[in-house]
Amino acid sequence: MKVSVPIFIILMGILISVSHATTVEWNNNPIDQSVDTLASDTAVTFDNPDADALPALDTYKVATKSVWLDLKRPSTGEVQHAHVLIRYPKNANADNSAKLPGVVFMHGAGYGTADNSFGDVAEDLSSAGFVTATVDKPVWSTDDITRDYPGSAHAYGQVVDYLRSLSMVDADRVGLYATSESTWISPYLVRDDGNIAFQILLSPMVHTPRHALGFFVAQDFAIVGANPGYQSIVRRVFSADTAQFGLTNLDFNPMIAAGYAIPTFVAYGSKDVMTAQVDGVRSIELMAHQSGNWNVTVRNYPVANHVMRLGDEAEEGTPLVDRYERDMVDWAVGTSQGLKETSASIAGATIYQSIAVPTNLYGHTKLTIYGVVVHVAAVITLLVAFILSLIALERKIRYMIGRRGPSLGFVRGYQRVLITISATTLATLLLFFAGVGQIVWRIVTLIWGAAPESPGMIYWSWYAIQVVCVLVVWAWSRVFCQLLNTAAQKGLLRTPDEWRADFEVKRLTGKPVLRIRGTHTGPIIASTRLGVALFVATTLAMFCVLLVFAFWGLFVY
């Protein structure tokens, strides 16, 4: 006990130090921000001095046609043969007296196609006199992590150019409809094109992916009731210096003032748990004003989620929120006609934001490298320990069948300790994964529109993991104590004087010879090399797992 306690304190000190060293500062202030709207009615109205009847929702029947475009990725030259679905109002310009405005739709996250995305809102706009284009999302050989945002802007620009080339379309009145992830792309398209007429932004992300996603995940961890320890994981994840591995999208900068230099309609939902709405409105208006644009209309719809739907988005046919379709269409019609808006610039439910966007986040290179090393070491050592365990199991079965005695030859007590440490550490690891997995699932259902549940496991499991980790460290201290005790019994722990006395130097034929005397023979851990290798590999793997836990903050929160 006298030896175990100091060893336990040293081990805990190492792990606590690692947890402190990997802590990332995060400022949630100001919290509970809000923007009061100027009116509760979200209706959009315009001054119409000529008193001409304006097209509205369901004014025209809609026809469709399909075309295929080769969307080129400038950085690599890759070409994606993409389907484009054109919707247009029947008989809207039967006499060709007036060309029609157009809208190009830009996808959010995922792999949307021309056929399964934006069908209802594209139909809405076309029924009010717009020619609309939905297109297969340009992805080329990229995935969700390696998206080429500037390349995507160029691809959507090709669709804009195609729409302008149609005889029924007014080339100077083509606008954009961008949602979620594509609002990181639309500013580049607006700036580079120079002639986009207007834009409709649905749940715009606005800030860099590191800051926007860091806000989204941190907020949702809190909403679902995750333990503050789990919430600290978010800080470490979004402090990763992914550029070290060629992944630069996390710090992609979409905050381009020129991207908001045109009439802009911004739509939010009060149940959107992904978007920083207060900081978003402020940033959009600031960038728009810097570009000389004061035509920004903001609408916040109660009970609408991130994609302006009602209820659980996971269910098919979930409708759009009341009034959104009509308001969006009315704004697009009036703006494309060049009319002056007379309704409130900000209307609907009060805009609310629980925490600030973590704009002080940046990539920590040293932290990232250390984290990668620790996790890779844990995976490799676990794999080696697993393989050696299988070999040891096979050998034990053979020895049992042949009645050949002990197969690994562990010194008394070591096999039991090895099994105890391994079982408790791996059980803790599984509990950790279960807790994180449960949080992720609850966030997914929250995004789909489900109500938060009682925290339960995602709160108490953190403390359970901490308790078990302390017990494992105590078991580790006992192992080290037993190793030291066994080494002492075998005569391997001696003072310098004892070691000097243990060697005799004699000269034979002019050459010094060392002779060790007084040492005891016999195994310290096991009598077989497989037993020793299994013990060393397993204990190293379990210690690496503890270092992984320390990296994620389990020894400080």
XYZ file of C-alpha atoms in Angstrom:
557
model
C 0.000 0.000 0.000
C 2.819 2.417 0.865
C 4.260 1.936 -2.627
C 0.915 1.783 -4.465
C -0.320 5.181 -3.277
C 2.653 7.210 -4.611
C 2.463 5.339 -7.922
C -1.303 6.026 -8.105
C -0.700 9.725 -7.455
C 1.988 9.887 -10.137
C -0.221 8.159 -12.726
C -3.210 10.372 -11.917
C -0.932 13.403 -12.120
C 0.198 12.392 -15.605
C -3.355 11.836 -16.851
C -4.745 14.998 -15.250
C -1.869 16.985 -16.759
C -2.694 15.590 -20.214
C -6.357 16.552 -19.801
C -5.382 20.072 -18.747
C -2.876 20.411 -21.584
C -5.501 19.457 -24.177
C -8.157 21.816 -22.814
C -9.321 24.398 -25.353
C -10.631 27.774 -24.220
C -14.182 28.452 -25.372
C -16.257 31.540 -24.677
C -20.041 31.103 -24.915
C -20.720 34.751 -24.112
C -22.856 36.597 -24.826
C -25.553 34.008 -24.197
C -29.292 34.232 -24.874
C -29.028 36.917 -27.533
C -32.168 38.012 -29.366
C -33.302 40.376 -32.085
C -36.793 41.821 -31.795
C -38.698 41.799 -35.043
C -40.535 44.870 -36.296
C -43.773 43.000 -36.974
C -45.272 39.622 -36.180
C -46.887 39.334 -39.611
C -44.411 37.829 -42.076
C -46.322 38.918 -45.193
C -44.224 40.710 -47.820
C -45.776 43.700 -49.590
C -44.589 46.194 -52.190
C -45.522 49.650 -53.384
C -47.126 49.094 -56.788
C -47.794 52.554 -58.276
C -49.008 51.185 -61.612
C -51.528 49.003 -59.806
C -50.786 46.193 -62.225
C -51.747 42.767 -60.956
C -48.613 40.919 -59.963
C -48.218 37.190 -60.484
C -48.686 35.213 -57.272
C -48.505 31.642 -56.094
C -50.506 29.299 -58.361
C -51.079 31.911 -61.053
C -49.811 29.611 -63.824
C -49.741 25.927 -64.520
C -46.193 24.582 -64.626
C -44.442 22.587 -67.332
C -41.066 20.851 -67.116
C -38.256 19.804 -69.390
C -34.959 18.029 -68.794
C -31.520 18.929 -70.058
C -28.003 17.680 -69.289
C -25.011 19.895 -68.666
C -21.332 19.067 -68.284
C -20.311 20.841 -65.077
C -16.576 21.415 -65.008
C -14.431 21.571 -61.890
C -11.805 24.251 -62.668
C -9.142 23.037 -60.231
C -8.909 19.528 -61.695
C -10.724 19.635 -65.024
C -13.157 16.919 -63.873
C -16.551 16.959 -65.580
C -19.849 15.869 -64.026
C -22.634 15.072 -66.480
C -25.479 16.627 -64.494
C -29.223 16.498 -64.955
C -30.980 19.889 -64.919
C -34.752 20.057 -64.487
C -36.281 23.229 -65.934
C -39.712 24.309 -64.723
C -41.528 27.133 -66.451
C -44.994 28.718 -66.347
C -47.298 27.788 -69.214
C -48.520 30.722 -71.279
C -46.752 33.274 -69.068
C -45.238 34.958 -72.139
C -47.205 33.359 -74.920
C -46.783 36.436 -77.109
C -43.097 36.815 -76.226
C -43.863 40.378 -75.125
C -41.907 40.069 -71.896
C -39.170 37.750 -70.831
C -39.389 35.970 -67.487
C -37.177 36.086 -64.403
C -35.283 32.945 -63.423
C -34.027 31.175 -60.313
C -31.236 28.611 -59.897
C -31.424 26.358 -56.829
C -28.290 25.498 -54.817
C -28.132 22.372 -52.623
C -27.390 22.075 -48.934
C -25.388 19.212 -47.421
C -25.660 15.730 -48.883
C -26.055 14.506 -52.436
C -29.281 16.058 -53.734
C -30.368 15.637 -57.328
C -32.433 17.676 -59.763
C -35.377 15.328 -59.233
C -35.487 14.898 -55.445
C -34.685 18.437 -54.267
C -36.587 21.748 -54.177
C -39.585 20.312 -56.004
C -42.227 22.206 -54.018
C -40.513 25.606 -53.888
C -39.404 25.391 -57.534
C -43.011 24.619 -58.464
C -44.149 27.568 -56.335
C -41.867 30.048 -58.073
C -42.648 28.720 -61.543
C -46.372 29.001 -60.810
C -45.740 32.706 -60.149
C -43.974 33.351 -63.440
C -40.359 32.227 -62.888
C -38.269 29.867 -64.943
C -36.481 27.677 -62.405
C -33.571 25.264 -62.636
C -32.784 22.463 -60.200
C -29.580 20.535 -60.856
C -27.756 17.474 -59.569
C -25.444 18.677 -56.829
C -21.933 19.190 -58.256
C -19.680 16.880 -56.245
C -17.270 15.302 -58.774
C -14.840 13.077 -56.843
C -15.245 14.976 -53.550
C -17.093 13.957 -50.404
C -18.692 15.851 -47.504
C -15.263 16.688 -46.054
C -13.446 17.603 -49.272
C -16.146 19.614 -51.049
C -14.775 22.082 -53.599
C -16.746 25.214 -52.710
C -15.158 27.592 -55.253
C -15.542 24.875 -57.894
C -19.197 24.462 -56.915
C -19.731 28.199 -57.365
C -18.330 27.872 -60.891
C -20.619 24.885 -61.616
C -23.758 26.665 -60.425
C -22.588 29.631 -62.502
C -22.764 27.370 -65.559
C -26.407 26.633 -64.730
C -27.069 30.363 -64.351
C -25.528 30.969 -67.783
C -27.650 28.217 -69.297
C -30.839 29.707 -67.812
C -29.879 33.113 -69.206
C -29.431 31.572 -72.651
C -33.082 30.504 -72.839
C -35.204 32.712 -75.066
C -37.979 33.001 -72.478
C -35.617 34.218 -69.702
C -34.565 37.784 -68.930
C -30.792 37.454 -68.503
C -30.687 40.412 -66.110
C -33.298 38.960 -63.742
C -31.833 35.604 -62.748
C -31.512 35.010 -59.015
C -30.395 32.287 -56.593
C -32.120 30.110 -54.028
C -29.439 28.807 -51.638
C -29.922 26.737 -48.517
C -27.662 25.811 -45.589
C -24.264 24.587 -46.870
C -24.694 26.303 -50.244
C -24.794 29.690 -48.504
C -21.027 29.205 -48.141
C -20.920 29.011 -51.955
C -23.425 31.665 -53.028
C -21.263 34.675 -51.972
C -18.559 33.540 -54.398
C -21.058 33.104 -57.216
C -22.632 36.514 -56.574
C -19.240 38.209 -56.448
C -17.739 36.437 -59.465
C -20.817 36.645 -61.693
C -21.504 40.331 -61.070
C -25.037 40.193 -62.531
C -27.075 38.005 -60.155
C -30.336 39.901 -59.634
C -31.381 38.684 -56.158
C -30.925 35.830 -53.707
C -33.095 33.842 -51.331
C -31.070 32.394 -48.429
C -32.677 29.642 -46.385
C -31.012 29.121 -42.969
C -27.712 30.690 -44.087
C -24.615 29.421 -42.253
C -22.706 32.705 -42.917
C -19.558 32.028 -40.845
C -16.609 29.747 -41.623
C -17.362 26.018 -41.320
C -15.168 25.779 -38.194
C -17.140 28.499 -36.441
C -20.597 27.710 -37.842
C -20.348 23.957 -37.186
C -18.644 24.518 -33.826
C -21.618 26.648 -32.774
C -24.139 24.151 -34.112
C -22.647 21.102 -32.381
C -21.913 22.884 -29.088
C -25.444 24.270 -28.922
C -27.032 20.920 -29.718
C -24.902 19.067 -27.156
C -26.332 21.471 -24.568
C -29.917 21.214 -25.861
C -30.003 17.407 -25.639
C -28.604 17.607 -22.090
C -25.159 16.104 -22.630
C -22.837 16.225 -19.647
C -20.449 19.237 -19.742
C -17.636 16.707 -20.063
C -19.046 15.501 -23.372
C -19.529 19.114 -24.420
C -15.803 19.698 -23.904
C -15.187 17.150 -26.669
C -16.677 19.629 -29.159
C -13.965 22.154 -28.334
C -11.206 19.688 -29.058
C -12.805 18.433 -32.284
C -13.239 21.909 -33.748
C -9.736 22.921 -32.710
C -8.234 20.336 -35.032
C -5.703 21.675 -37.505
C -7.097 19.702 -40.444
C -4.921 21.645 -42.894
C -2.033 19.445 -41.720
C -3.768 16.605 -43.566
C -4.736 18.591 -46.656
C -8.293 19.297 -45.476
C -8.725 23.068 -45.676
C -12.522 23.396 -45.839
C -12.875 23.876 -42.094
C -11.368 27.358 -42.466
C -12.975 28.187 -45.813
C -13.967 31.865 -45.670
C -17.479 32.581 -47.020
C -17.781 36.019 -45.400
C -17.443 38.083 -48.567
C -19.215 41.437 -48.433
C -19.652 41.498 -52.222
C -21.751 38.347 -51.882
C -24.468 40.410 -50.188
C -24.469 43.391 -52.541
C -27.812 42.378 -54.090
C -31.417 42.228 -52.781
C -31.482 39.422 -50.223
C -34.292 37.482 -48.571
C -33.236 35.592 -45.417
C -35.511 32.942 -43.895
C -35.058 31.305 -40.498
C -37.084 28.860 -38.425
C -37.421 29.185 -34.661
C -36.854 25.433 -34.248
C -33.662 25.514 -36.311
C -31.011 24.051 -34.003
C -28.144 24.410 -36.475
C -27.903 28.084 -37.391
C -26.544 31.038 -35.405
C -29.398 33.348 -36.299
C -28.633 36.506 -34.319
C -24.968 36.600 -35.338
C -26.061 35.594 -38.828
C -28.479 38.505 -39.236
C -25.941 40.966 -37.893
C -23.172 39.692 -40.164
C -25.375 39.640 -43.269
C -26.634 43.161 -42.684
C -23.125 44.422 -41.945
C -21.707 42.914 -45.140
C -24.680 44.103 -47.192
C -24.298 47.657 -45.894
C -20.560 47.571 -46.582
C -21.478 46.771 -50.196
C -24.024 49.568 -50.368
C -27.043 47.255 -50.211
C -29.874 48.126 -47.814
C -32.390 45.762 -49.380
C -32.257 42.869 -46.891
C -35.505 41.215 -45.786
C -35.472 38.810 -42.830
C -38.276 36.483 -41.816
C -38.314 34.153 -38.804
C -41.041 31.512 -38.768
C -42.213 29.877 -35.526
C -42.047 26.053 -35.277
C -40.066 25.793 -38.542
C -36.835 23.776 -38.555
C -33.561 24.185 -40.456
C -35.157 23.480 -43.835
C -38.330 25.441 -43.065
C -40.399 22.317 -42.532
C -42.981 21.478 -39.878
C -42.400 18.507 -37.591
C -40.014 15.627 -38.136
C -38.117 15.982 -41.411
C -37.384 12.250 -41.352
C -40.998 11.617 -42.316
C -41.916 11.873 -45.977
C -44.074 14.727 -47.149
C -43.318 17.008 -44.203
C -44.855 20.339 -45.293
C -43.204 23.726 -45.424
C -44.119 26.131 -42.657
C -47.245 28.246 -43.050
C -46.781 31.478 -44.999
C -43.180 30.787 -45.989
C -43.977 29.737 -49.546
C -46.291 32.687 -50.149
C -43.941 35.193 -48.513
C -40.914 33.922 -50.418
C -42.766 33.987 -53.748
C -44.226 37.453 -53.115
C -40.774 38.817 -52.263
C -39.207 37.253 -55.371
C -41.971 38.616 -57.619
C -41.842 42.153 -56.232
C -38.042 42.251 -56.209
C -37.731 40.916 -59.762
C -40.213 43.605 -60.840
C -38.011 46.295 -59.252
C -40.682 47.415 -56.763
C -40.042 49.005 -53.365
C -40.879 46.858 -50.370
C -43.348 48.373 -47.905
C -43.480 45.588 -45.303
C -41.171 45.359 -42.270
C -37.595 44.433 -43.072
C -37.479 42.027 -40.095
C -40.685 40.225 -39.199
C -42.039 37.082 -37.589
C -41.030 35.491 -34.309
C -38.292 36.997 -32.148
C -34.884 35.816 -33.387
C -33.022 33.989 -30.623
C -29.540 32.522 -30.166
C -28.427 30.594 -27.065
C -24.626 31.047 -27.277
C -22.201 33.113 -29.316
C -20.484 31.841 -32.425
C -17.003 30.689 -31.291
C -15.086 32.989 -33.624
C -11.967 32.644 -31.455
C -11.577 28.997 -32.490
C -8.582 28.121 -34.617
C -6.572 25.049 -35.522
C -4.138 23.924 -32.799
C -1.279 22.206 -34.594
C 0.498 20.677 -31.580
C -2.755 19.498 -30.041
C -3.777 17.901 -33.341
C -0.486 16.076 -33.820
C -0.501 14.802 -30.233
C -4.117 13.656 -30.575
C -3.364 11.772 -33.783
C -0.292 10.098 -32.252
C -2.203 8.996 -29.141
C -5.161 7.639 -31.094
C -2.990 5.852 -33.653
C -0.911 4.342 -30.839
C -4.096 3.164 -29.106
C -5.434 1.558 -32.273
C -2.140 -0.165 -33.097
C -1.536 -1.468 -29.582
C -5.145 -2.663 -29.277
C -4.791 -4.481 -32.587
C -1.512 -6.102 -31.525
C -2.998 -7.083 -28.153
C -6.052 -8.551 -29.900
C -3.924 -10.634 -32.269
C -1.724 -11.893 -29.419
C -4.874 -12.718 -27.429
C -6.161 -14.863 -30.270
C -2.817 -16.647 -30.502
C -2.771 -17.144 -26.728
C -6.340 -18.474 -26.778
C -5.485 -20.966 -29.507
C -2.415 -22.082 -27.567
C -4.377 -22.441 -24.325
C -6.982 -24.614 -26.088
C -4.225 -26.845 -27.494
C -2.568 -27.176 -24.094
C -5.887 -27.995 -22.423
C -6.690 -30.678 -24.981
C -3.202 -32.154 -24.708
C -3.125 -31.699 -20.923
C 0.270 -30.065 -21.188
C -0.043 -27.735 -18.221
C 0.070 -23.894 -18.209
C 0.217 -22.466 -21.712
C 1.466 -18.964 -20.874
C 3.194 -19.518 -17.572
C 2.120 -16.298 -15.853
C 3.603 -15.658 -12.436
C 0.885 -15.925 -9.785
C -1.536 -12.996 -9.872
C -0.501 -11.439 -13.165
C -3.073 -13.199 -15.310
C -5.893 -12.109 -12.992
C -4.655 -8.515 -12.935
C -4.287 -8.468 -16.716
C -7.847 -9.691 -17.225
C -9.232 -7.200 -14.679
C -7.493 -4.180 -16.195
C -8.388 -5.178 -19.740
C -12.050 -5.866 -18.962
C -12.619 -2.649 -17.003
C -10.756 -0.453 -19.493
C -12.551 -1.898 -22.525
C -15.911 -1.689 -20.733
C -15.194 1.978 -20.034
C -14.279 2.516 -23.685
C -17.559 0.921 -24.797
C -19.504 3.108 -22.344
C -17.730 6.167 -23.737
C -18.624 5.204 -27.321
C -22.197 4.459 -26.253
C -22.525 7.871 -24.618
C -21.155 9.731 -27.643
C -23.266 7.616 -29.998
C -26.412 8.338 -28.012
C -25.677 12.069 -28.137
C -25.123 11.987 -31.897
C -28.403 10.123 -32.437
C -30.334 12.570 -30.276
C -28.855 15.494 -32.182
C -29.891 13.898 -35.482
C -33.477 13.471 -34.267
C -33.393 17.019 -32.890
C -32.381 18.342 -36.325
C -35.216 16.345 -37.894
C -37.644 18.147 -35.602
C -38.061 15.829 -32.603
C -38.346 17.281 -29.105
C -35.421 16.815 -26.655
C -35.702 13.842 -24.293
C -34.586 13.466 -20.690
C -30.733 13.316 -20.725
C -30.405 10.020 -18.851
C -27.311 8.091 -19.911
C -25.701 10.975 -21.814
C -25.376 12.829 -18.520
C -24.520 10.232 -15.864
C -22.302 8.048 -18.069
C -19.524 10.652 -18.015
C -19.235 10.391 -14.235
C -19.425 6.601 -14.405
C -16.535 6.591 -16.882
C -14.518 8.863 -14.605
C -15.076 6.592 -11.589
C -14.061 3.487 -13.529
C -11.006 5.297 -14.925
C -9.854 6.098 -11.393
C -10.331 2.463 -10.408
C -8.339 1.362 -13.455
C -5.517 3.745 -12.539
C -5.537 2.318 -9.013
C -5.312 -1.182 -10.491
C -2.414 0.037 -12.617
C -0.615 1.274 -9.529
C -1.046 -2.165 -7.976
C 0.424 -3.760 -11.100
C 3.493 -1.526 -10.960
C 3.810 -2.230 -7.253
C 3.678 -5.975 -7.909
C 6.256 -5.659 -10.703
C 8.596 -3.790 -8.382
C 8.048 -6.356 -5.632
C 8.753 -9.270 -7.986
C 11.852 -7.527 -9.364
C 13.118 -7.020 -5.837
C 12.573 -10.672 -5.020
C 14.533 -11.652 -8.127
C 17.401 -9.473 -7.050
C 16.989 -6.890 -9.815
C 16.387 -3.903 -7.545
C 19.618 -2.918 -5.822
C 21.526 0.096 -4.692
C 24.604 1.174 -6.697
C 26.863 -0.256 -3.989
C 25.051 -3.592 -4.178
C 25.428 -3.672 -7.967
C 29.143 -2.868 -7.701
C 29.602 -5.595 -5.132
C 27.775 -7.968 -7.422
C 30.408 -7.697 -10.150
C 33.890 -9.066 -9.987
C 36.397 -8.007 -12.525
C 39.197 -10.445 -13.241
C 41.842 -10.257 -15.829
C 42.299 -13.329 -17.942
C 44.793 -13.165 -20.728
C 44.762 -9.399 -20.428
C 41.000 -9.031 -21.086
C 38.434 -7.854 -18.516
C 35.628 -10.288 -17.773
C 32.388 -9.407 -15.930
C 30.833 -12.026 -13.711
C 27.408 -11.414 -12.078
C 26.803 -13.182 -8.807
C 24.104 -13.255 -6.185
C 21.101 -12.765 -8.552
C 18.067 -15.016 -8.433
C 16.692 -16.656 -11.510
C 13.093 -17.219 -12.531
C 10.393 -15.353 -14.462
C 9.172 -11.909 -13.390
C 5.919 -11.848 -15.407
C 5.637 -15.143 -17.228
C 7.775 -18.122 -18.075
C 6.963 -17.996 -21.803
C 7.813 -15.323 -24.338
C 4.182 -15.301 -25.539
C 2.988 -14.629 -22.001
C 5.434 -11.746 -21.577
C 4.556 -10.313 -25.003
C 0.823 -10.563 -24.292
C 1.206 -8.851 -20.924
C 3.347 -6.000 -22.303
C 1.165 -5.438 -25.398
C -2.077 -5.503 -23.418
C -0.891 -3.197 -20.672
C 0.484 -0.748 -23.249
C -2.842 -0.831 -25.106
C -4.823 -0.185 -21.943
C -2.535 2.669 -20.954
C -2.928 4.204 -24.436
C -6.696 4.013 -23.955
C -6.305 5.940 -20.705
C -4.256 8.547 -22.573
C -7.097 8.782 -25.119
C -9.541 9.386 -22.276
C -7.201 12.020 -20.872
C -7.001 13.704 -24.298
C -10.790 14.098 -24.333
C -10.811 15.604 -20.848
C -12.060 12.735 -18.713
C -9.636 13.590 -15.918
C -10.606 17.246 -15.473
C -14.348 17.639 -16.088
